[in-house]
PDB file of C-alpha atoms and ligand atoms in Angstrom:
ATOM      1  CA  MET A   1      18.312  -1.222 -15.211  1.00  0.00           C
ATOM      2  CA  LYS A   2      20.685   1.012 -12.943  1.00  0.00           C
ATOM      3  CA  ASP A   3      20.039   4.291 -12.109  1.00  0.00           C
ATOM      4  CA  GLN A   4      22.539   7.013 -11.769  1.00  0.00           C
ATOM      5  CA  TYR A   5      23.162   5.984  -7.902  1.00  0.00           C
ATOM      6  CA  GLY A   6      23.765   2.543  -8.810  1.00  0.00           C
ATOM      7  CA  ARG A   7      20.565   1.267  -7.627  1.00  0.00           C
ATOM      8  CA  THR A   8      19.140  -1.867  -9.505  1.00  0.00           C
ATOM      9  CA  VAL A   9      15.542  -0.893 -10.914  1.00  0.00           C
ATOM     10  CA  ASP A  10      13.602  -3.918 -10.782  1.00  0.00           C
ATOM     11  CA  TYR A  11      10.160  -2.903  -9.269  1.00  0.00           C
ATOM     12  CA  LEU A  12       7.335  -1.183 -11.313  1.00  0.00           C
ATOM     13  CA  ARG A  13       4.344   0.316  -9.699  1.00  0.00           C
ATOM     14  CA  LEU A  14       1.217   0.584 -12.071  1.00  0.00           C
ATOM     15  CA  SER A  15      -1.410   3.045 -10.969  1.00  0.00           C
ATOM     16  CA  VAL A  16      -4.486   1.759 -12.694  1.00  0.00           C
ATOM     17  CA  THR A  17      -6.659   4.582 -11.588  1.00  0.00           C
ATOM     18  CA  ASP A  18      -6.567   7.770  -9.971  1.00  0.00           C
ATOM     19  CA  LEU A  19     -10.054   7.331  -8.404  1.00  0.00           C
ATOM     20  CA  CYS A  20     -11.145   5.954  -5.178  1.00  0.00           C
ATOM     21  CA  ASN A  21     -14.101   4.730  -3.125  1.00  0.00           C
ATOM     22  CA  TYR A  22     -12.566   6.012   0.038  1.00  0.00           C
ATOM     23  CA  ARG A  23     -11.779   9.728   0.795  1.00  0.00           C
ATOM     24  CA  CYS A  24      -8.881   9.262   3.466  1.00  0.00           C
ATOM     25  CA  ARG A  25      -8.422  12.403   5.074  1.00  0.00           C
ATOM     26  CA  TYR A  26      -4.674  12.391   4.312  1.00  0.00           C
ATOM     27  CA  CYS A  27      -4.869  11.487   0.726  1.00  0.00           C
ATOM     28  CA  MET A  28      -8.047  12.796  -0.832  1.00  0.00           C
ATOM     29  CA  PRO A  29     -10.323  15.906  -0.584  1.00  0.00           C
ATOM     30  CA  PRO A  30     -13.857  15.145   0.541  1.00  0.00           C
ATOM     31  CA  GLU A  31     -15.249  15.588  -3.168  1.00  0.00           C
ATOM     32  CA  GLY A  32     -12.438  13.187  -4.337  1.00  0.00           C
ATOM     33  CA  VAL A  33     -10.065  13.968  -7.397  1.00  0.00           C
ATOM     34  CA  GLU A  34     -11.228  15.097 -10.825  1.00  0.00           C
ATOM     35  CA  LYS A  35     -11.854  12.470 -13.075  1.00  0.00           C
ATOM     36  CA  LEU A  36      -9.276  12.340 -15.773  1.00  0.00           C
ATOM     37  CA  PRO A  37     -10.803  12.329 -19.459  1.00  0.00           C
ATOM     38  CA  HIS A  38     -11.043   8.531 -20.781  1.00  0.00           C
ATOM     39  CA  SER A  39      -8.705   9.400 -23.544  1.00  0.00           C
ATOM     40  CA  SER A  40      -5.887  10.134 -21.364  1.00  0.00           C
ATOM     41  CA  ILE A  41      -6.282   6.941 -18.961  1.00  0.00           C
ATOM     42  CA  LEU A  42      -4.177   3.842 -20.234  1.00  0.00           C
ATOM     43  CA  SER A  43      -6.252   1.245 -21.393  1.00  0.00           C
ATOM     44  CA  LEU A  44      -5.728  -2.252 -20.054  1.00  0.00           C
ATOM     45  CA  GLU A  45      -3.938  -3.334 -23.166  1.00  0.00           C
ATOM     46  CA  GLU A  46      -1.466  -0.452 -22.761  1.00  0.00           C
ATOM     47  CA  TYR A  47      -0.666  -1.508 -19.210  1.00  0.00           C
ATOM     48  CA  VAL A  48       0.182  -5.039 -20.365  1.00  0.00           C
ATOM     49  CA  GLU A  49       2.350  -3.605 -23.212  1.00  0.00           C
ATOM     50  CA  ILE A  50       4.076  -1.257 -21.094  1.00  0.00           C
ATOM     51  CA  ALA A  51       4.686  -3.972 -18.353  1.00  0.00           C
ATOM     52  CA  ALA A  52       5.991  -6.477 -20.657  1.00  0.00           C
ATOM     53  CA  ALA A  53       8.662  -3.791 -22.098  1.00  0.00           C
ATOM     54  CA  ALA A  54       9.372  -3.229 -18.145  1.00  0.00           C
ATOM     55  CA  VAL A  55       9.950  -6.681 -17.817  1.00  0.00           C
ATOM     56  CA  GLY A  56      12.032  -7.046 -20.806  1.00  0.00           C
ATOM     57  CA  LEU A  57      14.217  -4.365 -19.405  1.00  0.00           C
ATOM     58  CA  GLY A  58      14.745  -5.976 -16.086  1.00  0.00           C
ATOM     59  CA  ILE A  59      11.659  -5.589 -14.041  1.00  0.00           C
ATOM     60  CA  THR A  60      10.941  -8.663 -11.966  1.00  0.00           C
ATOM     61  CA  LYS A  61       8.208  -7.302  -9.732  1.00  0.00           C
ATOM     62  CA  ILE A  62       5.124  -5.443 -10.471  1.00  0.00           C
ATOM     63  CA  ARG A  63       2.755  -3.943  -7.956  1.00  0.00           C
ATOM     64  CA  VAL A  64      -0.753  -2.623  -9.163  1.00  0.00           C
ATOM     65  CA  THR A  65      -1.969   0.371  -7.200  1.00  0.00           C
ATOM     66  CA  GLY A  66      -4.041   3.507  -7.447  1.00  0.00           C
ATOM     67  CA  GLY A  67      -6.265   5.450  -6.449  1.00  0.00           C
ATOM     68  CA  GLU A  68      -7.899   2.323  -5.589  1.00  0.00           C
ATOM     69  CA  PRO A  69      -7.052  -0.420  -8.174  1.00  0.00           C
ATOM     70  CA  LEU A  70     -10.153  -2.586  -7.294  1.00  0.00           C
ATOM     71  CA  VAL A  71     -12.675   0.014  -8.464  1.00  0.00           C
ATOM     72  CA  ARG A  72     -10.983  -0.008 -11.996  1.00  0.00           C
ATOM     73  CA  ARG A  73     -13.207  -1.975 -14.456  1.00  0.00           C
ATOM     74  CA  GLY A  74     -11.297  -5.155 -15.673  1.00  0.00           C
ATOM     75  CA  ILE A  75      -8.802  -5.325 -12.772  1.00  0.00           C
ATOM     76  CA  VAL A  76      -8.987  -8.843 -12.630  1.00  0.00           C
ATOM     77  CA  GLU A  77      -8.283  -9.532 -16.352  1.00  0.00           C
ATOM     78  CA  LEU A  78      -5.465  -6.928 -16.359  1.00  0.00           C
ATOM     79  CA  CYS A  79      -3.772  -8.875 -13.251  1.00  0.00           C
ATOM     80  CA  ARG A  80      -4.103 -12.147 -15.115  1.00  0.00           C
ATOM     81  CA  ALA A  81      -2.624 -10.598 -18.371  1.00  0.00           C
ATOM     82  CA  LEU A  82       0.099  -8.904 -16.323  1.00  0.00           C
ATOM     83  CA  ARG A  83       0.897 -12.499 -14.213  1.00  0.00           C
ATOM     84  CA  ALA A  84       1.216 -14.089 -17.782  1.00  0.00           C
ATOM     85  CA  ILE A  85       4.152 -11.891 -18.604  1.00  0.00           C
ATOM     86  CA  PRO A  86       7.167 -14.156 -19.178  1.00  0.00           C
ATOM     87  CA  GLY A  87       9.909 -13.395 -16.840  1.00  0.00           C
ATOM     88  CA  LEU A  88       7.944 -11.726 -14.178  1.00  0.00           C
ATOM     89  CA  ARG A  89       8.660 -13.121 -10.572  1.00  0.00           C
ATOM     90  CA  GLU A  90       5.903 -11.340  -8.526  1.00  0.00           C
ATOM     91  CA  LEU A  91       2.722  -9.633  -9.078  1.00  0.00           C
ATOM     92  CA  CYS A  92       1.389  -7.706  -6.083  1.00  0.00           C
ATOM     93  CA  LEU A  93      -1.469  -5.326  -5.322  1.00  0.00           C
ATOM     94  CA  THR A  94      -2.074  -2.622  -2.818  1.00  0.00           C
ATOM     95  CA  THR A  95      -5.824  -2.077  -1.876  1.00  0.00           C
ATOM     96  CA  ASN A  96      -7.939  -0.427   0.816  1.00  0.00           C
ATOM     97  CA  GLY A  97      -9.641  -3.767   1.198  1.00  0.00           C
ATOM     98  CA  SER A  98     -12.995  -2.863   0.748  1.00  0.00           C
ATOM     99  CA  GLN A  99     -13.749  -4.901  -2.422  1.00  0.00           C
ATOM    100  CA  LEU A 100     -11.871  -7.960  -1.289  1.00  0.00           C
ATOM    101  CA  THR A 101     -14.730 -10.282   0.029  1.00  0.00           C
ATOM    102  CA  ALA A 102     -15.944 -10.288  -3.695  1.00  0.00           C
ATOM    103  CA  LEU A 103     -12.504 -10.035  -5.306  1.00  0.00           C
ATOM    104  CA  ALA A 104     -10.032 -11.902  -3.348  1.00  0.00           C
ATOM    105  CA  ALA A 105     -10.676 -15.212  -4.757  1.00  0.00           C
ATOM    106  CA  PRO A 106     -10.718 -13.996  -8.342  1.00  0.00           C
ATOM    107  CA  LEU A 107      -7.581 -12.170  -7.999  1.00  0.00           C
ATOM    108  CA  ARG A 108      -5.754 -15.168  -6.477  1.00  0.00           C
ATOM    109  CA  ASP A 109      -7.054 -17.195  -9.439  1.00  0.00           C
ATOM    110  CA  ALA A 110      -5.608 -14.584 -11.935  1.00  0.00           C
ATOM    111  CA  GLY A 111      -2.265 -15.046 -10.321  1.00  0.00           C
ATOM    112  CA  VAL A 112      -1.728 -12.091  -7.948  1.00  0.00           C
ATOM    113  CA  ASP A 113       0.942 -13.307  -5.584  1.00  0.00           C
ATOM    114  CA  ARG A 114       0.550 -10.889  -2.707  1.00  0.00           C
ATOM    115  CA  LEU A 115      -1.605  -8.396  -1.067  1.00  0.00           C
ATOM    116  CA  ASN A 116      -0.947  -5.303   0.921  1.00  0.00           C
ATOM    117  CA  ILE A 117      -4.117  -3.973   2.756  1.00  0.00           C
ATOM    118  CA  SER A 118      -4.177  -0.582   4.130  1.00  0.00           C
ATOM    119  CA  LEU A 119      -5.600  -0.258   7.636  1.00  0.00           C
ATOM    120  CA  ASP A 120      -4.982   2.719   9.614  1.00  0.00           C
ATOM    121  CA  THR A 121      -7.181   1.870  12.314  1.00  0.00           C
ATOM    122  CA  LEU A 122      -8.963  -1.185  14.449  1.00  0.00           C
ATOM    123  CA  ARG A 123     -11.636   1.017  15.645  1.00  0.00           C
ATOM    124  CA  PRO A 124     -15.083   1.332  13.568  1.00  0.00           C
ATOM    125  CA  GLU A 125     -15.848   4.763  14.466  1.00  0.00           C
ATOM    126  CA  ARG A 126     -12.315   5.952  13.796  1.00  0.00           C
ATOM    127  CA  TYR A 127     -12.040   3.796  10.589  1.00  0.00           C
ATOM    128  CA  ARG A 128     -15.271   6.097   9.346  1.00  0.00           C
ATOM    129  CA  GLU A 129     -13.545   9.184  10.500  1.00  0.00           C
ATOM    130  CA  ILE A 130     -10.219   8.541   8.638  1.00  0.00           C
ATOM    131  CA  THR A 131     -11.650   7.289   5.264  1.00  0.00           C
ATOM    132  CA  ARG A 132     -14.859   9.416   5.472  1.00  0.00           C
ATOM    133  CA  THR A 133     -16.832   6.598   3.321  1.00  0.00           C
ATOM    134  CA  GLY A 134     -15.189   3.290   4.630  1.00  0.00           C
ATOM    135  CA  GLU A 135     -16.638   0.654   7.043  1.00  0.00           C
ATOM    136  CA  LEU A 136     -13.972  -1.291   8.966  1.00  0.00           C
ATOM    137  CA  GLU A 137     -16.224  -4.491   8.978  1.00  0.00           C
ATOM    138  CA  ASN A 138     -15.835  -4.966   5.192  1.00  0.00           C
ATOM    139  CA  VAL A 139     -11.951  -4.691   5.420  1.00  0.00           C
ATOM    140  CA  LEU A 140     -11.874  -7.305   8.224  1.00  0.00           C
ATOM    141  CA  ARG A 141     -14.173  -9.651   6.137  1.00  0.00           C
ATOM    142  CA  GLY A 142     -11.791  -8.693   3.061  1.00  0.00           C
ATOM    143  CA  ILE A 143      -8.755  -9.796   4.950  1.00  0.00           C
ATOM    144  CA  GLU A 144     -10.400 -13.075   5.957  1.00  0.00           C
ATOM    145  CA  ALA A 145     -11.642 -13.597   2.201  1.00  0.00           C
ATOM    146  CA  ALA A 146      -7.749 -12.988   1.318  1.00  0.00           C
ATOM    147  CA  GLU A 147      -6.604 -15.540   3.812  1.00  0.00           C
ATOM    148  CA  ARG A 148      -9.251 -18.237   2.537  1.00  0.00           C
ATOM    149  CA  ALA A 149      -8.430 -17.510  -1.029  1.00  0.00           C
ATOM    150  CA  GLY A 150      -4.815 -18.501  -0.223  1.00  0.00           C
ATOM    151  CA  PHE A 151      -3.025 -15.296  -0.018  1.00  0.00           C
ATOM    152  CA  GLU A 152       0.080 -15.688   2.176  1.00  0.00           C
ATOM    153  CA  ASN A 153       2.479 -13.213   3.640  1.00  0.00           C
ATOM    154  CA  ILE A 154      -0.355 -10.544   3.691  1.00  0.00           C
ATOM    155  CA  LYS A 155       0.915  -7.073   4.522  1.00  0.00           C
ATOM    156  CA  LEU A 156      -1.179  -4.513   6.563  1.00  0.00           C
ATOM    157  CA  ASN A 157      -0.072  -0.699   5.658  1.00  0.00           C
ATOM    158  CA  CYS A 158      -0.825   1.585   8.520  1.00  0.00           C
ATOM    159  CA  VAL A 159       0.086   5.169   8.113  1.00  0.00           C
ATOM    160  CA  LEU A 160       1.174   6.553  11.407  1.00  0.00           C
ATOM    161  CA  LEU A 161      -1.091   9.668  12.223  1.00  0.00           C
ATOM    162  CA  GLY A 162       0.248  11.499  15.409  1.00  0.00           C
ATOM    163  CA  GLY A 163      -2.841  12.247  17.675  1.00  0.00           C
ATOM    164  CA  MET A 164      -5.216  10.204  15.209  1.00  0.00           C
ATOM    165  CA  ASN A 165      -4.016   6.352  15.529  1.00  0.00           C
ATOM    166  CA  ASP A 166      -0.815   6.243  17.301  1.00  0.00           C
ATOM    167  CA  ASP A 167      -2.571   5.098  20.354  1.00  0.00           C
ATOM    168  CA  GLU A 168      -3.242   1.938  18.523  1.00  0.00           C
ATOM    169  CA  ILE A 169       0.412   1.205  17.717  1.00  0.00           C
ATOM    170  CA  GLY A 170       0.375  -1.610  20.337  1.00  0.00           C
ATOM    171  CA  ASP A 171      -2.910  -2.969  18.985  1.00  0.00           C
ATOM    172  CA  PHE A 172      -1.575  -3.235  15.776  1.00  0.00           C
ATOM    173  CA  VAL A 173       1.726  -4.952  17.004  1.00  0.00           C
ATOM    174  CA  ARG A 174      -0.316  -7.439  19.007  1.00  0.00           C
ATOM    175  CA  LEU A 175      -1.911  -8.791  15.853  1.00  0.00           C
ATOM    176  CA  THR A 176       1.194 -10.093  14.720  1.00  0.00           C
ATOM    177  CA  ALA A 177       1.547 -12.443  17.794  1.00  0.00           C
ATOM    178  CA  LYS A 178      -1.041 -15.077  16.214  1.00  0.00           C
ATOM    179  CA  LYS A 179      -1.267 -13.785  12.596  1.00  0.00           C
ATOM    180  CA  PRO A 180       1.479 -14.520  10.006  1.00  0.00           C
ATOM    181  CA  TRP A 181       1.205 -10.958   8.720  1.00  0.00           C
ATOM    182  CA  GLN A 182       3.640  -8.035   8.485  1.00  0.00           C
ATOM    183  CA  VAL A 183       2.201  -4.928   9.904  1.00  0.00           C
ATOM    184  CA  ARG A 184       3.931  -2.088   8.476  1.00  0.00           C
ATOM    185  CA  PHE A 185       3.811   1.355   9.902  1.00  0.00           C
ATOM    186  CA  ILE A 186       4.598   4.048   7.269  1.00  0.00           C
ATOM    187  CA  GLU A 187       5.439   7.619   8.054  1.00  0.00           C
ATOM    188  CA  LEU A 188       3.035  10.101   6.849  1.00  0.00           C
ATOM    189  CA  MET A 189       4.263  11.857   3.917  1.00  0.00           C
ATOM    190  CA  PRO A 190       3.582  15.853   3.663  1.00  0.00           C
ATOM    191  CA  MET A 191       1.976  15.593  -0.013  1.00  0.00           C
ATOM    192  CA  GLY A 192      -1.336  16.886  -1.367  1.00  0.00           C
ATOM    193  CA  VAL A 193      -3.990  17.511   1.204  1.00  0.00           C
ATOM    194  CA  CYS A 194      -1.933  16.811   4.263  1.00  0.00           C
ATOM    195  CA  ALA A 195       1.000  18.835   3.438  1.00  0.00           C
ATOM    196  CA  ALA A 196      -0.343  21.848   5.359  1.00  0.00           C
ATOM    197  CA  TRP A 197      -1.113  19.456   8.426  1.00  0.00           C
ATOM    198  CA  PRO A 198       0.370  20.301  11.656  1.00  0.00           C
ATOM    199  CA  PRO A 199       3.669  18.825  12.721  1.00  0.00           C
ATOM    200  CA  GLU A 200       2.338  16.816  15.630  1.00  0.00           C
ATOM    201  CA  ARG A 201       0.615  14.404  12.941  1.00  0.00           C
ATOM    202  CA  PHE A 202       4.081  13.386  11.515  1.00  0.00           C
ATOM    203  CA  LEU A 203       5.696  10.774  13.805  1.00  0.00           C
ATOM    204  CA  PRO A 204       9.030   9.010  12.930  1.00  0.00           C
ATOM    205  CA  ALA A 205       8.296   5.202  12.489  1.00  0.00           C
ATOM    206  CA  GLN A 206      11.103   4.582  15.324  1.00  0.00           C
ATOM    207  CA  GLU A 207       8.445   5.685  17.544  1.00  0.00           C
ATOM    208  CA  VAL A 208       6.827   2.185  17.406  1.00  0.00           C
ATOM    209  CA  LEU A 209       9.869   0.716  18.804  1.00  0.00           C
ATOM    210  CA  SER A 210       9.873   3.158  21.877  1.00  0.00           C
ATOM    211  CA  ARG A 211       6.193   2.419  22.319  1.00  0.00           C
ATOM    212  CA  VAL A 212       6.655  -1.527  22.065  1.00  0.00           C
ATOM    213  CA  PRO A 213      10.184  -2.036  23.655  1.00  0.00           C
ATOM    214  CA  GLU A 214       9.543  -5.820  23.553  1.00  0.00           C
ATOM    215  CA  LEU A 215       9.957  -5.801  19.552  1.00  0.00           C
ATOM    216  CA  ARG A 216      13.527  -7.384  18.577  1.00  0.00           C
ATOM    217  CA  PRO A 217      15.377  -6.587  15.322  1.00  0.00           C
ATOM    218  CA  ALA A 218      14.607  -9.043  12.461  1.00  0.00           C
ATOM    219  CA  GLY A 219      16.489  -7.622   9.583  1.00  0.00           C
ATOM    220  CA  ARG A 220      15.447  -5.532   6.534  1.00  0.00           C
ATOM    221  CA  SER A 221      12.924  -6.386   3.675  1.00  0.00           C
ATOM    222  CA  GLY A 222      13.146  -3.915   0.975  1.00  0.00           C
ATOM    223  CA  VAL A 223      12.602  -0.693   2.368  1.00  0.00           C
ATOM    224  CA  ALA A 224      11.278  -1.862   5.623  1.00  0.00           C
ATOM    225  CA  GLN A 225      12.943  -2.449   8.832  1.00  0.00           C
ATOM    226  CA  LEU A 226      11.687  -5.533  10.390  1.00  0.00           C
ATOM    227  CA  SER A 227      11.083  -6.357  13.997  1.00  0.00           C
ATOM    228  CA  ARG A 228       9.290  -9.127  15.765  1.00  0.00           C
ATOM    229  CA  LEU A 229       7.609  -9.806  19.154  1.00  0.00           C
ATOM    230  CA  PRO A 230       9.435 -12.845  20.789  1.00  0.00           C
ATOM    231  CA  GLY A 231       7.715 -16.048  19.527  1.00  0.00           C
ATOM    232  CA  ALA A 232       5.253 -14.111  17.227  1.00  0.00           C
ATOM    233  CA  ALA A 233       4.035 -15.409  14.094  1.00  0.00           C
ATOM    234  CA  GLY A 234       4.290 -12.164  11.998  1.00  0.00           C
ATOM    235  CA  THR A 235       6.464  -9.144  11.890  1.00  0.00           C
ATOM    236  CA  VAL A 236       6.421  -5.409  12.183  1.00  0.00           C
ATOM    237  CA  GLY A 237       7.597  -3.302   9.405  1.00  0.00           C
ATOM    238  CA  LEU A 238       8.936   0.233   9.618  1.00  0.00           C
ATOM    239  CA  ILE A 239       8.878   2.177   6.398  1.00  0.00           C
ATOM    240  CA  GLU A 240      10.630   5.703   6.962  1.00  0.00           C
ATOM    241  CA  PRO A 241      10.325   7.919   3.726  1.00  0.00           C
ATOM    242  CA  ILE A 242      10.541  10.968   5.852  1.00  0.00           C
ATOM    243  CA  SER A 243      13.541   9.909   8.422  1.00  0.00           C
ATOM    244  CA  CYS A 244      14.968   8.546   5.226  1.00  0.00           C
ATOM    245  CA  ALA A 245      16.359   5.317   6.071  1.00  0.00           C
ATOM    246  CA  PHE A 246      14.496   4.298   2.634  1.00  0.00           C
ATOM    247  CA  CYS A 247      16.067   6.119  -0.476  1.00  0.00           C
ATOM    248  CA  ALA A 248      19.152   3.996  -0.939  1.00  0.00           C
ATOM    249  CA  ASP A 249      17.147   0.742  -0.859  1.00  0.00           C
ATOM    250  CA  CYS A 250      14.436   2.056  -3.245  1.00  0.00           C
ATOM    251  CA  THR A 251      14.338   0.029  -6.485  1.00  0.00           C
ATOM    252  CA  ARG A 252      11.151   1.323  -8.121  1.00  0.00           C
ATOM    253  CA  ILE A 253       9.662   3.194 -10.801  1.00  0.00           C
ATOM    254  CA  ARG A 254       6.259   4.188 -11.417  1.00  0.00           C
ATOM    255  CA  ILE A 255       3.692   4.644 -14.263  1.00  0.00           C
ATOM    256  CA  THR A 256       0.791   6.960 -13.568  1.00  0.00           C
ATOM    257  CA  ALA A 257      -2.758   6.292 -14.798  1.00  0.00           C
ATOM    258  CA  ASP A 258      -2.283   8.757 -17.510  1.00  0.00           C
ATOM    259  CA  GLY A 259       0.805   7.024 -18.841  1.00  0.00           C
ATOM    260  CA  LYS A 260       3.659   8.932 -17.188  1.00  0.00           C
ATOM    261  CA  LEU A 261       6.765   7.455 -16.041  1.00  0.00           C
ATOM    262  CA  LYS A 262       8.200   8.681 -12.681  1.00  0.00           C
ATOM    263  CA  SER A 263      11.403   7.548 -10.969  1.00  0.00           C
ATOM    264  CA  CYS A 264      10.483   8.934  -7.538  1.00  0.00           C
ATOM    265  CA  LEU A 265       6.994   9.658  -6.160  1.00  0.00           C
ATOM    266  CA  HIS A 266       8.451  13.082  -4.733  1.00  0.00           C
ATOM    267  CA  SER A 267       9.610  14.044  -8.319  1.00  0.00           C
ATOM    268  CA  ASP A 268       7.661  16.176 -10.487  1.00  0.00           C
ATOM    269  CA  ALA A 269       9.899  14.907 -13.441  1.00  0.00           C
TER     270      ALA A 269
HETATM  271  N1  SAM B 301      -5.988   2.888  -2.518  1.00  0.00           N
HETATM  272  C1  SAM B 301      -4.961   1.850  -2.210  1.00  0.00           C
HETATM  273  C2  SAM B 301      -4.791   1.753  -0.535  1.00  0.00           C
HETATM  274  O1  SAM B 301      -5.290   2.763   0.238  1.00  0.00           O
HETATM  275  O2  SAM B 301      -4.212   0.957  -0.260  1.00  0.00           O
HETATM  276  C3  SAM B 301      -3.877   1.914  -3.009  1.00  0.00           C
HETATM  277  C4  SAM B 301      -3.488   3.552  -3.153  1.00  0.00           C
HETATM  278  S1  SAM B 301      -2.746   4.217  -1.483  1.00  0.00           S
HETATM  279  C5  SAM B 301      -2.126   5.796  -2.460  1.00  0.00           C
HETATM  280  C6  SAM B 301      -1.224   3.274  -1.274  1.00  0.00           C
HETATM  281  C7  SAM B 301      -0.776   3.661   0.099  1.00  0.00           C
HETATM  282  O3  SAM B 301      -0.450   4.849   0.331  1.00  0.00           O
HETATM  283  C8  SAM B 301      -1.907   3.285   1.135  1.00  0.00           C
HETATM  284  O4  SAM B 301      -1.478   2.441   2.295  1.00  0.00           O
HETATM  285  C9  SAM B 301      -2.016   4.640   1.875  1.00  0.00           C
HETATM  286  O5  SAM B 301      -2.210   4.701   3.316  1.00  0.00           O
HETATM  287  C10 SAM B 301      -0.490   5.164   1.540  1.00  0.00           C
HETATM  288  N2  SAM B 301      -0.565   6.599   1.587  1.00  0.00           N
HETATM  289  C11 SAM B 301      -1.405   7.679   0.965  1.00  0.00           C
HETATM  290  N3  SAM B 301      -1.149   8.965   1.488  1.00  0.00           N
HETATM  291  C12 SAM B 301      -0.055   9.033   1.944  1.00  0.00           C
HETATM  292  C13 SAM B 301       0.918   9.788   2.642  1.00  0.00           C
HETATM  293  N4  SAM B 301       0.660  11.085   2.538  1.00  0.00           N
HETATM  294  N5  SAM B 301       1.862   9.424   3.318  1.00  0.00           N
HETATM  295  C14 SAM B 301       2.270   8.157   3.460  1.00  0.00           C
HETATM  296  N6  SAM B 301       1.292   7.094   3.040  1.00  0.00           N
HETATM  297  C15 SAM B 301       0.346   7.415   2.288  1.00  0.00           C
HETATM  298 FE1  SF4 B 302      -5.797   7.180  -0.928  1.00  0.00          FE
HETATM  299 FE2  SF4 B 302      -5.838   4.538  -0.767  1.00  0.00          FE
HETATM  300 FE3  SF4 B 302      -7.485   6.113   1.168  1.00  0.00          FE
HETATM  301 FE4  SF4 B 302      -8.255   5.806  -1.490  1.00  0.00          FE
HETATM  302  S1  SF4 B 302      -7.972   4.290   0.214  1.00  0.00           S
HETATM  303  S2  SF4 B 302      -8.129   7.658  -0.327  1.00  0.00           S
HETATM  304  S3  SF4 B 302      -6.189   5.772  -2.553  1.00  0.00           S
HETATM  305  S4  SF4 B 302      -5.132   6.017   0.638  1.00  0.00           S
END
């Protein structure tokens, strides 16, 4: 599949629920989102049917996301069925990590190839403050469980929140010295609850390179600009949807939990 800009569309994101056990301040209101009626949510069978049709059209990579995908009942069975679609090369999942101590091994067994785990701070108090309901310790244990289950190339997603976590940029980068992870700094997008946040919350991801000048360029991977500390096991990725070194390399389409197809996260169509 090619779009009108000549980009090959080979990556499908499946949102398997709108719901979440967290209430991250930039993503959800304190009361959470209104639950969609059961009848308008895709069934697990419908996801598999849609995904199989998409793979038939040239999709090679699927990412399961949310809301929080691990709160959807039947998620492990869904992943197993998705992975069994002939022609699919990679099945990934993005999670807040809170359920991974229990679910990392079953997900690996079901054939999930890679995990992205969201982590915006390494400080327990601040973690509680940003997520409103989360405990850092659960996620750290979840990451360990993922490693034990055999997940490699783990990516940690850290949304840059000016004045809230940018003083931890160096701590996050240093994690990659020993761990073979990709720590990805993502620019905060002014959507939903954070659309009206003050300008100082929105930091360009290039700020990471100014704060840690030891980082050396290490190419690109999809939409991420990579760099590495000298001799480090892992890499640092910059994801810049706002500064916009992004759209030309975007190859994704999305299916929402109520079964709508979106060609761009920022489009209402
Ligand atoms: N609940 C899962 C999680 O947090 O990983 C999956 C869904 S979440 C919407 C996917 C990613 O989007 C997370 O890494 C989250 O931090 C990020 N995200 C949410 N709102 C964002 C925003 N306004 N700007 C940039 N990234 C955002
Ligand atoms: Fe949003 Fe993910 Fe945080 Fe849930 S864990 S509130 S879906 S960013």
